[in-house]
Amino acid sequence: MPISTHKFGFTIFFAAALLFTTGKAVAQSNTEVLEQMGHLIDDALFFSNQYVTPATDAAVYQAASGWITSPRKRELWDVSLGIHTNVFFTPKRDREFTIINSDFTFFQLEEGTSATVPTALGNDDQVYLTGMLGDSEVRLETPQGMDMQTVAYPYLQGSVALWGGTELVAKYSTRVRLKKSNYQVYGFGIKHNISQYLDSLQQKKIHIAVLAAYSNEDVSFNFLDIKTDYGTLGISEINGIVDTWHFQASASKEFGKFEVLGSFIYSTSDVEYKVGGEKGSIESIIPLQDVLNTRLKEIYKTRVNYIGEAGVCYKINNFSVQTILAFGKFVNTNISLQYLF
């Protein structure tokens, strides 16, 4: 399969450094090695897209949950602080994908013509792929998934009530180490109470609010450890970075100490990818991570999601315990303990 002029330019730069900076003799013609290098990078991009996309899609749901803990109007300068835990259920359909030899232009399966391999959300099964770079064999073991059907991680969320039924909301987590992956989220939003304008709703203890928020999710996974005669390639980690704009409408009804919540969420997310980890020995010859990260821009994407939420909250003086279920393509449960100052 021919490679585009844009792709070929990066390949020329990479292969020329291998051929001339190292002075390494290659049996095949330079042109053939250039094409092989281009095909290797193309295959890495194909695999990256299939492997990490389900995880970045899931990250949108994880970051969407629990922004509005209650649509009630707060008093000016009321402050709430909560410890939240997301419990995400990885669906089976997004834990694996099938590869066949015709998917690749450089690699081929070491055994058979097709195989089922895990995504970043999948199990720890692995298969071997092989290809020839010059006279040297390149042998790759496909990356493992998290092998966790349920993923849980904590974060902090707080809010402060401003004037006119408006609140500033923020959430943050440090970089949380999960099995074979890392996750971090931060974001902020503005919530405004609508039911304050309708006395009949206030009398019935029905509350309505809208929210606009921005969040950034950074999820990373162990990726490929490729060794060649020219050195290790240093792409042992892949990151999905998700910038999300989040719009939500919520309504709730109080029943004594209980509050029942329902929400509709619209989100649009820009998803970017980059490889990282410890740089390979090949970096002394060529900045391969930079080359691949430039090529990864070809698989950037925008995701639009429509998400429903249902929740229930139980109040104990200034404390409240809440469970929220977000549902759509994925299911995510958010459990929190909050305190109102």
CSV table of C-alpha atoms in Angstrom, one decimal, residues 56-268:
chain,number,residue,atom,x,y,z
A,56,THR,CA,-11.1,7.7,25.9
A,57,ASP,CA,-14.8,7.2,25.1
A,58,ALA,CA,-15.3,5.8,28.6
A,59,ALA,CA,-13.3,8.8,30.1
A,60,VAL,CA,-16.1,11.1,28.9
A,61,TYR,CA,-18.7,9.2,31.0
A,62,GLN,CA,-16.4,9.2,34.0
A,63,ALA,CA,-15.9,12.9,33.9
A,64,ALA,CA,-19.6,13.6,33.2
A,65,SER,CA,-21.0,12.1,36.4
A,66,GLY,CA,-21.9,14.1,39.5
A,67,TRP,CA,-21.4,17.7,38.3
A,68,ILE,CA,-24.8,18.7,39.7
A,69,THR,CA,-25.3,17.1,43.1
A,70,SER,CA,-28.4,19.1,43.7
A,71,PRO,CA,-30.2,21.7,41.5
A,72,ARG,CA,-31.4,23.5,44.7
A,73,LYS,CA,-30.6,27.2,45.1
A,74,ARG,CA,-27.9,27.8,47.7
A,75,GLU,CA,-27.5,30.8,50.0
A,76,LEU,CA,-24.8,33.3,49.1
A,77,TRP,CA,-21.3,32.0,50.0
A,78,ASP,CA,-22.5,28.5,50.9
A,79,VAL,CA,-19.6,26.1,50.3
A,80,SER,CA,-19.9,22.4,49.7
A,81,LEU,CA,-17.1,19.9,49.5
A,82,GLY,CA,-17.4,16.2,48.6
A,83,ILE,CA,-15.3,13.1,48.2
A,84,HIS,CA,-16.5,11.3,45.0
A,85,THR,CA,-15.8,7.8,43.7
A,86,ASN,CA,-16.6,6.8,40.2
A,87,VAL,CA,-17.3,3.2,39.6
A,88,PHE,CA,-17.2,2.4,35.8
A,89,PHE,CA,-18.4,-0.8,34.3
A,90,THR,CA,-16.4,-1.8,31.2
A,91,PRO,CA,-18.8,-3.4,28.6
A,92,LYS,CA,-17.6,-6.6,27.0
A,93,ARG,CA,-18.0,-5.2,23.4
A,94,ASP,CA,-15.3,-2.6,24.2
A,95,ARG,CA,-12.8,-4.9,25.8
A,96,GLU,CA,-11.5,-6.5,22.7
A,97,PHE,CA,-11.1,-6.2,18.9
A,98,THR,CA,-10.2,-8.6,16.1
A,99,ILE,CA,-7.1,-8.1,13.9
A,100,ILE,CA,-6.3,-9.9,10.7
A,101,ASN,CA,-3.2,-9.9,8.6
A,102,SER,CA,-4.8,-7.8,5.9
A,103,ASP,CA,-5.1,-5.0,8.5
A,104,PHE,CA,-1.4,-4.5,8.5
A,105,THR,CA,1.2,-3.5,5.9
A,106,PHE,CA,4.4,-4.2,8.0
A,107,PHE,CA,3.4,-6.7,10.7
A,108,GLN,CA,1.8,-10.1,10.3
A,109,LEU,CA,0.6,-12.4,13.0
A,110,GLU,CA,3.2,-14.9,14.1
A,111,GLU,CA,0.6,-17.6,14.3
A,112,GLY,CA,-2.6,-17.8,12.2
A,113,THR,CA,-4.3,-15.1,10.1
A,114,SER,CA,-6.5,-13.5,12.7
A,115,ALA,CA,-6.6,-13.0,16.4
A,116,THR,CA,-8.7,-11.3,19.1
A,117,VAL,CA,-6.7,-8.9,21.2
A,118,PRO,CA,-7.6,-6.6,24.2
A,119,THR,CA,-8.3,-2.9,24.0
A,120,ALA,CA,-7.0,-0.8,26.9
A,121,LEU,CA,-10.1,-1.8,28.8
A,122,GLY,CA,-9.7,-5.5,28.1
A,123,ASN,CA,-7.8,-8.5,29.5
A,124,ASP,CA,-4.1,-9.4,29.6
A,125,ASP,CA,-4.1,-11.7,26.5
A,126,GLN,CA,-1.3,-11.1,24.1
A,127,VAL,CA,-0.2,-12.3,20.6
A,128,TYR,CA,3.0,-11.8,18.6
A,129,LEU,CA,3.3,-9.7,15.5
A,130,THR,CA,6.5,-9.9,13.3
A,131,GLY,CA,7.9,-7.9,10.4
A,132,MET,CA,11.2,-7.3,8.6
A,133,LEU,CA,13.1,-4.0,8.7
A,134,GLY,CA,16.0,-4.3,6.3
A,135,ASP,CA,17.5,-7.7,7.2
A,136,SER,CA,16.3,-7.5,10.8
A,137,GLU,CA,13.2,-9.1,12.3
A,138,VAL,CA,11.0,-6.8,14.4
A,139,ARG,CA,8.9,-8.9,16.9
A,140,LEU,CA,6.1,-7.2,18.8
A,141,GLU,CA,4.0,-8.5,21.7
A,142,THR,CA,0.6,-6.7,21.6
A,143,PRO,CA,-0.2,-4.6,24.7
A,144,GLN,CA,-2.3,-5.9,27.6
A,145,GLY,CA,-5.5,-4.3,28.8
A,146,MET,CA,-6.4,-3.2,32.3
A,147,ASP,CA,-8.1,-6.6,32.9
A,148,MET,CA,-10.6,-4.8,35.2
A,149,GLN,CA,-14.3,-5.2,34.6
A,150,THR,CA,-15.0,-2.5,37.2
A,151,VAL,CA,-12.8,0.5,37.5
A,152,ALA,CA,-13.1,2.8,40.6
A,153,TYR,CA,-11.2,6.0,41.3
A,154,PRO,CA,-11.7,8.9,43.7
A,155,TYR,CA,-11.7,12.7,43.2
A,156,LEU,CA,-12.6,15.9,45.1
A,157,GLN,CA,-15.4,18.2,44.1
A,158,GLY,CA,-16.5,21.5,45.6
A,159,SER,CA,-18.8,24.4,45.0
A,160,VAL,CA,-19.4,27.9,46.2
A,161,ALA,CA,-22.7,29.8,45.9
A,162,LEU,CA,-22.5,33.2,44.2
A,163,TRP,CA,-25.2,35.8,43.6
A,164,GLY,CA,-28.6,35.2,42.0
A,165,GLY,CA,-28.7,31.4,42.4
A,166,THR,CA,-25.4,30.8,40.6
A,167,GLU,CA,-22.7,28.4,41.8
A,168,LEU,CA,-19.1,27.9,40.8
A,169,VAL,CA,-18.3,24.1,40.7
A,170,ALA,CA,-14.8,22.5,40.4
A,171,LYS,CA,-13.5,18.9,40.5
A,172,TYR,CA,-9.9,17.6,40.7
A,173,SER,CA,-8.0,14.4,41.2
A,174,THR,CA,-4.3,13.8,41.4
A,175,ARG,CA,-2.9,11.3,39.0
A,176,VAL,CA,-4.4,8.1,40.1
A,177,ARG,CA,-2.6,4.8,39.4
A,178,LEU,CA,-4.9,2.1,38.2
A,179,LYS,CA,-3.9,-1.3,37.0
A,180,LYS,CA,-1.6,-0.8,34.0
A,181,SER,CA,-2.9,2.7,33.6
A,182,ASN,CA,-3.1,6.2,35.1
A,183,TYR,CA,-6.0,8.6,35.2
A,184,GLN,CA,-6.4,12.3,36.1
A,185,VAL,CA,-9.3,14.7,35.8
A,186,TYR,CA,-9.8,18.4,36.5
A,187,GLY,CA,-12.6,20.8,35.5
A,188,PHE,CA,-14.8,23.7,36.5
A,189,GLY,CA,-18.3,24.8,35.7
A,190,ILE,CA,-21.1,27.3,36.3
A,191,LYS,CA,-24.5,26.2,37.6
A,192,HIS,CA,-27.6,28.4,37.7
A,193,ASN,CA,-30.9,27.7,39.5
A,194,ILE,CA,-34.0,28.1,37.3
A,195,SER,CA,-36.8,27.1,39.7
A,196,GLN,CA,-36.1,30.3,41.8
A,197,TYR,CA,-38.2,32.1,39.2
A,198,LEU,CA,-41.3,29.9,39.7
A,199,ASP,CA,-42.9,30.1,43.2
A,200,SER,CA,-45.1,27.1,42.5
A,201,LEU,CA,-42.1,24.8,42.0
A,202,GLN,CA,-40.4,26.1,45.2
A,203,GLN,CA,-43.5,25.4,47.2
A,204,LYS,CA,-43.5,21.8,46.0
A,205,LYS,CA,-39.8,21.5,46.7
A,206,ILE,CA,-39.1,20.9,43.0
A,207,HIS,CA,-35.7,22.3,41.9
A,208,ILE,CA,-34.4,22.9,38.4
A,209,ALA,CA,-30.9,24.0,37.3
A,210,VAL,CA,-28.6,24.1,34.3
A,211,LEU,CA,-24.9,23.8,34.1
A,212,ALA,CA,-22.1,24.5,31.6
A,213,ALA,CA,-18.7,23.0,32.4
A,214,TYR,CA,-15.3,22.2,31.0
A,215,SER,CA,-13.2,19.2,32.0
A,216,ASN,CA,-9.9,17.7,31.0
A,217,GLU,CA,-9.3,13.9,31.3
A,218,ASP,CA,-5.9,12.4,30.8
A,219,VAL,CA,-5.8,8.6,30.7
A,220,SER,CA,-2.6,6.6,29.9
A,221,PHE,CA,-1.8,3.0,29.4
A,222,ASN,CA,1.2,0.7,29.0
A,223,PHE,CA,1.7,0.3,25.2
A,224,LEU,CA,4.3,-1.1,22.9
A,225,ASP,CA,7.9,-2.1,23.7
A,226,ILE,CA,9.5,-2.5,20.3
A,227,LYS,CA,13.1,-3.5,19.9
A,228,THR,CA,15.1,-3.4,16.7
A,229,ASP,CA,18.7,-3.7,15.6
A,230,TYR,CA,18.6,0.1,15.5
A,231,GLY,CA,17.6,0.4,19.2
A,232,THR,CA,14.4,0.4,21.3
A,233,LEU,CA,11.7,2.7,19.9
A,234,GLY,CA,10.5,4.1,23.2
A,235,ILE,CA,6.7,4.1,22.8
A,236,SER,CA,5.9,2.2,26.0
A,237,GLU,CA,3.0,4.5,27.0
A,238,ILE,CA,0.0,6.0,25.1
A,239,ASN,CA,-2.1,8.8,26.4
A,240,GLY,CA,-5.6,9.8,25.5
A,241,ILE,CA,-6.3,13.5,26.4
A,242,VAL,CA,-10.0,14.4,26.3
A,243,ASP,CA,-11.1,18.0,26.4
A,244,THR,CA,-14.9,18.1,27.1
A,245,TRP,CA,-17.5,20.8,27.1
A,246,HIS,CA,-20.4,19.6,29.2
A,247,PHE,CA,-24.0,21.0,29.2
A,248,GLN,CA,-26.5,19.7,31.7
A,249,ALA,CA,-30.1,20.3,32.7
A,250,SER,CA,-31.3,18.7,36.1
A,251,ALA,CA,-34.5,18.5,38.1
A,252,SER,CA,-35.0,17.2,41.6
A,253,LYS,CA,-37.8,16.6,44.1
A,254,GLU,CA,-37.4,16.5,47.9
A,255,PHE,CA,-39.1,13.9,50.0
A,256,GLY,CA,-38.2,14.6,53.6
A,257,LYS,CA,-34.5,13.9,54.0
A,258,PHE,CA,-34.3,12.3,50.5
A,259,GLU,CA,-33.8,14.1,47.2
A,260,VAL,CA,-34.4,12.4,43.9
A,261,LEU,CA,-32.5,13.7,40.9
A,262,GLY,CA,-32.8,13.3,37.1
A,263,SER,CA,-30.6,14.9,34.5
A,264,PHE,CA,-29.9,15.1,30.8
A,265,ILE,CA,-26.3,15.8,29.6
A,266,TYR,CA,-24.9,16.9,26.2
A,267,SER,CA,-21.2,16.8,25.8
A,268,THR,CA,-18.7,17.4,23.0
